Amino acid sequence: MHVFVTGGTGTIGSAVVAELLGNGHTVLALARSDSSAQTLTDAGAEVLRGGLADLDVLRSGAAQSDGVISLAFSPNYSSPDALAAAITEESAAMAALGEALIGSDRPIVTVSGTPWVPGRASTEADPPPTDGPVGGRGRSVNALLELASRGVRATAVRMPRTVHNEGKGGFAGLLTDQARRTGVSGYPGDGTQRWPAVHALDAAVLFRLALEVAPAGTAWHAVSDEGDAVRDIATVIGRRLSLPIETVPEETFGPFGAIFAMDQPASSAHTRAALGWEPTHPSLLDDLENIQP
Ligand SMILES: NC(=O)c1ccc[n+]([C@@H]2O[C@H](COP(=O)([O-])OP(=O)(O)OC[C@H]3O[C@@H](n4cnc5c(N)ncnc54)[C@H](OP(=O)(O)O)[C@@H]3O)[C@@H](O)[C@H]2O)c1
């Protein structure tokens, strides 16, 4: 397939581009800067210049392709307003991509997040959260999946809290950044809350499988580690950076504080059984050993 990819330079997107190119597909990738365009060209992709807010560019990318993988998101977590603006931009982009495919039966795979369910690991059958600071992302994914009834093979691959590669990325990466800034490897609460995780190279395989074979309207869990205790994550970060490991107030983590404090394990049993996906890359705790002081 000729696949239009947004976010192809990111932690997940760079792995997805390589996975597609390594498995017989070609890639048309959105690039908003010269440096991103160069990175994508070097990776072997064809480049379409533009940003997430350029809806005509997105429609054109979708029209030129046999399928779409939507990953771009402006990671601005500096304030609730900045986060809300990023979500609004992503929602409009996703709607434009989906609408461009109506009636074509072509696939679009979008990124989503694993839900949280009190007392048990969430499954692919649980709905995404549609309220709270990131509820808008759940609502736009739901709207995209509803296009299944209008001739779009729309699917969602749900990410756990940390998608990592070489010890970087995701919520664990935010803990590492915070530790470097403050001199303390901090975690909220008592640190027994669990966050699921996956290696970006394993997540990339699932994006390809969803693109190739997943039925319209379905959601999948790219979960390798069902749940790592946050204190265990902070412990590896603290040891690698030679910093003290301590509980810190939720507010330290800005708009994400409440989410950081929640126990949110997630299962991928259905994804593994139905799509034959099997992660092979290091777990989060092993990958964090790559953090350099
Ligand atoms: N990593 C995780 O742990 C994790 C967990 C859950 C969900 N997710 C979601 O998965 C997706 C990809 O994550 P990631 O970690 O790979 O992200 P990332 O490393 O932060 O990369 C973001 C990508 O989006 C592109 N982008 C951002 N704003 C853009 C804009 N306005 N116009 C065009 N492109 C734009 C960036 O392009 P440039 O190269 O130009 O900056 C980059 O390719 C995101 O939606 C993220 O929220 C990630």
Short mmCIF file of C-alpha atoms and ligand atoms in Angstrom, two decimals:
data_model
loop_
_atom_site.label_atom_id
_atom_site.label_comp_id
_atom_site.label_asym_id
_atom_site.label_seq_id
_atom_site.Cartn_x
_atom_site.Cartn_y
_atom_site.Cartn_z
CA MET A 1 0.00 0.00 0.00
CA HIS A 2 1.01 3.64 -0.46
CA VAL A 3 0.42 4.94 3.09
CA PHE A 4 0.00 8.57 4.18
CA VAL A 5 1.57 8.95 7.64
CA THR A 6 1.36 11.97 9.97
CA GLY A 7 3.79 12.23 12.88
CA GLY A 8 6.35 10.09 11.01
CA THR A 9 9.33 11.66 12.80
CA GLY A 10 8.06 10.91 16.34
CA THR A 11 9.02 8.13 18.73
CA ILE A 12 6.21 5.96 17.38
CA GLY A 13 6.00 7.40 13.87
CA SER A 14 9.66 6.83 12.99
CA ALA A 15 9.23 3.18 13.99
CA VAL A 16 5.99 2.95 11.97
CA VAL A 17 7.62 4.41 8.84
CA ALA A 18 10.48 1.89 9.10
CA GLU A 19 8.06 -0.97 9.74
CA LEU A 20 5.95 -0.08 6.68
CA LEU A 21 8.95 0.38 4.38
CA GLY A 22 10.43 -2.90 5.62
CA ASN A 23 7.24 -4.79 4.79
CA GLY A 24 6.55 -3.88 1.18
CA HIS A 25 4.64 -0.62 1.64
CA THR A 26 5.58 2.87 0.44
CA VAL A 27 5.13 5.99 2.58
CA LEU A 28 3.99 9.55 1.93
CA ALA A 29 4.81 11.45 5.13
CA LEU A 30 3.62 14.84 6.38
CA ALA A 31 6.51 17.18 7.30
CA ARG A 32 6.14 20.65 8.79
CA SER A 33 9.82 21.66 8.72
CA ASP A 34 12.93 21.24 6.59
CA SER A 35 14.57 19.10 9.25
CA SER A 36 11.54 16.77 9.53
CA ALA A 37 11.39 16.55 5.72
CA GLN A 38 15.08 15.59 5.62
CA THR A 39 14.64 12.95 8.34
CA LEU A 40 11.72 11.41 6.45
CA THR A 41 13.51 11.48 3.10
CA ASP A 42 16.55 9.83 4.69
CA ALA A 43 14.24 7.14 6.10
CA GLY A 44 12.99 6.41 2.56
CA ALA A 45 9.62 8.18 2.60
CA GLU A 46 8.17 10.61 0.09
CA VAL A 47 7.39 13.95 1.76
CA LEU A 48 4.24 16.10 1.73
CA ARG A 49 4.98 19.51 3.24
CA GLY A 50 2.49 20.94 5.75
CA GLY A 51 1.29 20.90 9.32
CA LEU A 52 -1.64 19.40 11.19
CA ALA A 53 -3.62 22.64 10.80
CA ASP A 54 -3.31 22.53 6.98
CA LEU A 55 -6.50 20.57 6.40
CA ASP A 56 -6.33 20.81 2.59
CA VAL A 57 -2.85 19.27 2.70
CA LEU A 58 -4.15 16.44 4.88
CA ARG A 59 -7.07 15.81 2.50
CA SER A 60 -4.65 15.74 -0.42
CA GLY A 61 -2.37 13.26 1.39
CA ALA A 62 -5.32 10.97 2.11
CA ALA A 63 -6.58 11.25 -1.47
CA GLN A 64 -3.16 10.23 -2.87
CA SER A 65 -2.85 7.13 -0.67
CA ASP A 66 -4.27 3.63 -0.22
CA GLY A 67 -4.45 4.12 3.54
CA VAL A 68 -3.61 6.53 6.36
CA ILE A 69 -1.86 6.28 9.72
CA SER A 70 -2.56 9.32 11.91
CA LEU A 71 0.00 9.90 14.70
CA ALA A 72 0.85 13.63 14.77
CA PHE A 73 0.09 15.47 17.98
CA SER A 74 1.62 18.69 19.25
CA PRO A 75 3.02 17.61 22.61
CA ASN A 76 2.41 20.85 24.51
CA TYR A 77 1.65 19.89 28.11
CA SER A 78 2.71 23.24 29.59
CA SER A 79 -0.81 24.29 30.65
CA PRO A 80 -4.42 23.06 30.41
CA ASP A 81 -5.07 25.65 27.64
CA ALA A 82 -2.07 24.52 25.59
CA LEU A 83 -3.17 20.90 25.93
CA ALA A 84 -6.75 21.79 24.92
CA ALA A 85 -5.48 23.66 21.83
CA ALA A 86 -3.39 20.66 20.78
CA ILE A 87 -6.40 18.37 21.17
CA THR A 88 -8.61 20.72 19.10
CA GLU A 89 -6.00 20.79 16.34
CA GLU A 90 -5.67 16.99 16.35
CA SER A 91 -9.47 16.49 16.30
CA ALA A 92 -9.91 18.72 13.25
CA ALA A 93 -7.05 16.95 11.48
CA MET A 94 -8.46 13.52 12.22
CA ALA A 95 -11.93 14.53 11.03
CA ALA A 96 -10.49 15.90 7.76
CA LEU A 97 -8.52 12.69 7.13
CA GLY A 98 -11.52 10.48 7.88
CA GLU A 99 -13.92 12.49 5.72
CA ALA A 100 -11.50 12.31 2.79
CA LEU A 101 -11.85 8.50 2.85
CA ILE A 102 -15.66 8.23 3.08
CA GLY A 103 -17.02 5.64 0.65
CA SER A 104 -13.56 4.38 -0.34
CA ASP A 105 -13.29 1.33 2.01
CA ARG A 106 -9.69 2.40 2.53
CA PRO A 107 -8.09 2.03 5.98
CA ILE A 108 -7.20 4.76 8.45
CA VAL A 109 -5.45 3.79 11.66
CA THR A 110 -5.38 6.37 14.39
CA VAL A 111 -3.52 6.47 17.65
CA SER A 112 -5.54 6.34 20.85
CA GLY A 113 -4.89 5.58 24.51
CA THR A 114 -5.66 2.57 26.70
CA PRO A 115 -8.63 3.29 29.00
CA TRP A 116 -8.56 2.88 32.78
CA VAL A 117 -11.09 0.78 34.67
CA PRO A 118 -11.12 0.65 38.49
CA GLY A 119 -9.95 -2.68 39.91
CA ARG A 120 -8.87 -4.47 36.74
CA ALA A 121 -6.79 -4.24 33.61
CA SER A 122 -8.68 -2.47 30.81
CA THR A 123 -9.44 -4.43 27.64
CA GLU A 124 -10.07 -3.61 24.00
CA ALA A 125 -13.83 -3.78 24.73
CA ASP A 126 -13.70 -0.89 27.22
CA PRO A 127 -14.57 2.55 25.79
CA PRO A 128 -11.95 5.32 25.78
CA PRO A 129 -12.43 8.13 28.34
CA THR A 130 -14.37 11.03 26.84
CA ASP A 131 -14.06 13.48 29.72
CA GLY A 132 -11.17 14.86 31.76
CA PRO A 133 -8.11 16.69 30.34
CA VAL A 134 -7.67 14.30 27.39
CA GLY A 135 -11.35 13.38 26.92
CA GLY A 136 -11.43 15.31 23.63
CA ARG A 137 -8.98 12.80 22.17
CA GLY A 138 -11.35 9.94 23.03
CA ARG A 139 -14.26 11.79 21.42
CA SER A 140 -12.39 12.36 18.16
CA VAL A 141 -11.29 8.71 18.00
CA ASN A 142 -14.90 7.61 18.56
CA ALA A 143 -16.05 9.93 15.75
CA LEU A 144 -13.45 8.43 13.43
CA LEU A 145 -14.45 4.84 14.28
CA GLU A 146 -18.08 5.72 13.51
CA LEU A 147 -17.01 6.29 9.90
CA ALA A 148 -16.92 2.46 9.71
CA SER A 149 -20.60 2.71 8.72
CA ARG A 150 -19.74 5.14 5.89
CA GLY A 151 -17.23 3.09 3.95
CA VAL A 152 -14.04 3.81 5.90
CA ARG A 153 -12.00 0.96 7.42
CA ALA A 154 -11.26 3.09 10.48
CA THR A 155 -9.41 1.46 13.38
CA ALA A 156 -7.64 2.67 16.53
CA VAL A 157 -4.42 1.40 18.06
CA ARG A 158 -4.44 2.32 21.74
CA MET A 159 -1.15 3.23 23.33
CA PRO A 160 -0.23 2.57 26.93
CA ARG A 161 1.11 5.44 29.08
CA THR A 162 4.67 4.89 27.93
CA VAL A 163 5.83 4.09 24.41
CA HIS A 164 9.59 3.90 24.72
CA ASN A 165 12.71 3.42 22.65
CA GLU A 166 16.29 3.61 23.94
CA GLY A 167 14.93 4.52 27.39
CA LYS A 168 13.04 7.59 26.13
CA GLY A 169 9.38 8.49 25.49
CA GLY A 170 5.96 8.68 27.09
CA PHE A 171 5.05 9.20 30.73
CA ALA A 172 8.29 7.54 31.91
CA GLY A 173 10.14 10.02 29.67
CA LEU A 174 8.28 12.89 31.37
CA LEU A 175 9.38 11.50 34.77
CA THR A 176 12.97 11.43 33.48
CA ASP A 177 12.76 15.04 32.19
CA GLN A 178 11.31 16.16 35.51
CA ALA A 179 14.05 14.32 37.43
CA ARG A 180 16.76 16.03 35.36
CA ARG A 181 15.13 19.44 35.95
CA THR A 182 14.45 19.12 39.68
CA GLY A 183 17.24 16.84 40.92
CA VAL A 184 14.73 14.35 42.36
CA SER A 185 13.31 11.23 40.70
CA GLY A 186 9.76 11.93 41.82
CA TYR A 187 6.54 9.94 41.59
CA PRO A 188 3.01 10.87 42.69
CA GLY A 189 1.21 9.08 45.52
CA ASP A 190 2.71 5.92 47.01
CA GLY A 191 4.01 4.76 43.63
CA THR A 192 2.14 1.44 43.66
CA GLN A 193 -0.13 2.62 40.82
CA ARG A 194 0.67 0.77 37.61
CA TRP A 195 1.23 2.16 34.11
CA PRO A 196 1.23 -0.08 31.03
CA ALA A 197 4.03 0.24 28.46
CA VAL A 198 5.25 -0.89 25.05
CA HIS A 199 8.43 -0.59 23.02
CA ALA A 200 7.92 1.67 19.96
CA LEU A 201 9.24 -1.04 17.62
CA ASP A 202 6.58 -3.47 18.89
CA ALA A 203 3.83 -0.80 18.66
CA ALA A 204 4.86 -0.17 15.04
CA VAL A 205 4.16 -3.80 14.10
CA LEU A 206 0.64 -3.46 15.50
CA PHE A 207 -0.01 -0.29 13.46
CA ARG A 208 1.01 -2.22 10.32
CA LEU A 209 -1.20 -5.20 11.20
CA ALA A 210 -4.19 -2.92 11.88
CA LEU A 211 -3.61 -1.15 8.56
CA GLU A 212 -3.40 -4.44 6.66
CA VAL A 213 -6.12 -6.59 8.23
CA ALA A 214 -8.12 -5.11 11.12
CA PRO A 215 -11.89 -4.85 10.53
CA ALA A 216 -13.58 -1.44 10.41
CA GLY A 217 -14.55 0.10 13.74
CA THR A 218 -12.17 -1.95 15.92
CA ALA A 219 -9.73 -0.88 18.65
CA TRP A 220 -6.51 -2.67 19.65
CA HIS A 221 -4.13 -2.53 22.59
CA ALA A 222 -0.40 -2.07 21.92
CA VAL A 223 0.45 -3.24 25.42
CA SER A 224 3.56 -5.22 26.20
CA ASP A 225 3.90 -4.62 29.98
CA GLU A 226 0.42 -4.80 31.53
CA GLY A 227 1.46 -2.48 34.37
CA ASP A 228 4.75 -1.37 35.90
CA ALA A 229 4.54 0.18 39.40
CA VAL A 230 5.42 3.85 39.04
CA ARG A 231 7.83 3.64 42.00
CA ASP A 232 9.76 0.91 40.13
CA ILE A 233 9.97 3.22 37.07
CA ALA A 234 11.18 6.14 39.24
CA THR A 235 13.68 3.84 40.95
CA VAL A 236 15.44 2.93 37.70
CA ILE A 237 15.41 6.61 36.60
CA GLY A 238 16.84 7.72 39.97
CA ARG A 239 19.55 5.07 39.92
CA ARG A 240 20.58 5.87 36.32
CA LEU A 241 20.75 9.62 37.12
CA SER A 242 22.18 9.15 40.64
CA LEU A 243 19.25 11.13 42.11
CA PRO A 244 17.12 10.54 45.22
CA ILE A 245 13.80 8.74 44.64
CA GLU A 246 10.86 10.38 46.43
CA THR A 247 7.12 10.83 46.33
CA VAL A 248 6.16 14.34 45.12
CA PRO A 249 2.79 16.19 44.95
CA GLU A 250 0.51 15.39 42.00
CA GLU A 251 0.56 19.07 40.98
CA THR A 252 4.25 18.71 40.09
CA PHE A 253 3.05 17.07 36.88
CA GLY A 254 0.72 19.89 35.76
CA PRO A 255 -2.37 18.90 33.77
CA PHE A 256 -1.29 15.23 33.93
CA GLY A 257 -1.09 15.09 37.75
CA ALA A 258 -4.40 13.30 38.28
CA ILE A 259 -3.71 10.84 35.47
CA PHE A 260 -0.20 10.16 36.81
CA ALA A 261 -1.71 9.22 40.17
CA MET A 262 -4.10 6.59 38.77
CA ASP A 263 -3.68 2.82 38.69
CA GLN A 264 -4.31 1.98 35.01
CA PRO A 265 -3.07 -1.46 33.93
CA ALA A 266 -4.19 -2.63 30.48
CA SER A 267 -4.40 -6.02 28.80
CA SER A 268 -3.62 -6.94 25.19
CA ALA A 269 -4.83 -10.56 25.33
CA HIS A 270 -7.47 -10.01 22.63
CA THR A 271 -5.06 -8.12 20.35
CA ARG A 272 -2.45 -10.88 20.62
CA ALA A 273 -5.01 -13.65 19.98
CA ALA A 274 -6.91 -11.97 17.13
CA LEU A 275 -4.06 -10.31 15.19
CA GLY A 276 -1.18 -12.61 16.17
CA TRP A 277 0.77 -9.62 17.54
CA GLU A 278 3.59 -10.63 19.88
CA PRO A 279 5.97 -8.04 21.34
CA THR A 280 9.67 -9.01 21.16
CA HIS A 281 11.54 -5.88 22.31
CA PRO A 282 12.73 -4.96 25.84
CA SER A 283 10.29 -4.15 28.64
CA LEU A 284 10.15 -0.58 29.94
CA LEU A 285 12.19 -1.30 33.09
CA ASP A 286 14.93 -2.95 30.98
CA ASP A 287 14.86 -0.17 28.36
CA LEU A 288 15.20 2.54 31.05
CA GLU A 289 18.67 1.12 31.75
CA ASN A 290 19.63 3.02 28.54
CA ILE A 291 19.16 6.39 30.30
CA GLN A 292 22.45 8.28 30.29
CA PRO A 293 23.34 10.55 33.24
N1 LIG B 1 5.00 8.07 23.32
C1 LIG B 1 4.02 7.68 24.14
O1 LIG B 1 4.30 7.15 25.20
C2 LIG B 1 2.58 7.84 23.78
C3 LIG B 1 1.64 7.29 24.65
C4 LIG B 1 0.31 7.42 24.35
C5 LIG B 1 -0.08 8.08 23.18
N2 LIG B 1 0.87 8.61 22.36
C6 LIG B 1 0.42 9.31 21.15
O2 LIG B 1 1.02 8.73 20.01
C7 LIG B 1 1.24 9.75 19.02
C8 LIG B 1 2.68 9.76 18.62
O3 LIG B 1 3.45 9.80 19.79
P1 LIG B 1 5.02 10.02 19.76
O4 LIG B 1 5.52 9.76 21.14
O5 LIG B 1 5.62 9.31 18.61
O6 LIG B 1 5.06 11.60 19.53
P2 LIG B 1 6.33 12.56 19.38
O7 LIG B 1 7.60 11.79 19.50
O8 LIG B 1 6.10 13.72 20.28
O9 LIG B 1 6.18 13.06 17.88
C9 LIG B 1 5.13 13.88 17.50
C10 LIG B 1 5.03 13.84 16.00
O10 LIG B 1 3.95 14.66 15.59
C11 LIG B 1 4.45 15.65 14.68
N3 LIG B 1 3.72 16.89 14.90
C12 LIG B 1 3.46 17.49 16.09
N4 LIG B 1 2.75 18.60 15.89
C13 LIG B 1 2.57 18.71 14.55
C14 LIG B 1 1.93 19.66 13.74
N5 LIG B 1 1.32 20.72 14.27
N6 LIG B 1 1.94 19.46 12.40
C15 LIG B 1 2.55 18.37 11.88
N7 LIG B 1 3.19 17.44 12.60
C16 LIG B 1 3.19 17.62 13.92
C17 LIG B 1 5.92 15.81 15.02
O11 LIG B 1 6.60 16.37 13.91
P3 LIG B 1 7.96 17.23 14.03
O12 LIG B 1 9.08 16.28 13.72
O13 LIG B 1 7.84 18.27 12.99
O14 LIG B 1 8.03 17.78 15.43
C18 LIG B 1 6.29 14.35 15.29
O15 LIG B 1 6.45 13.66 14.09
C19 LIG B 1 0.79 11.06 19.66
O16 LIG B 1 -0.53 11.28 19.26
C20 LIG B 1 0.87 10.76 21.14
O17 LIG B 1 0.03 11.58 21.90
C21 LIG B 1 2.18 8.50 22.63
#
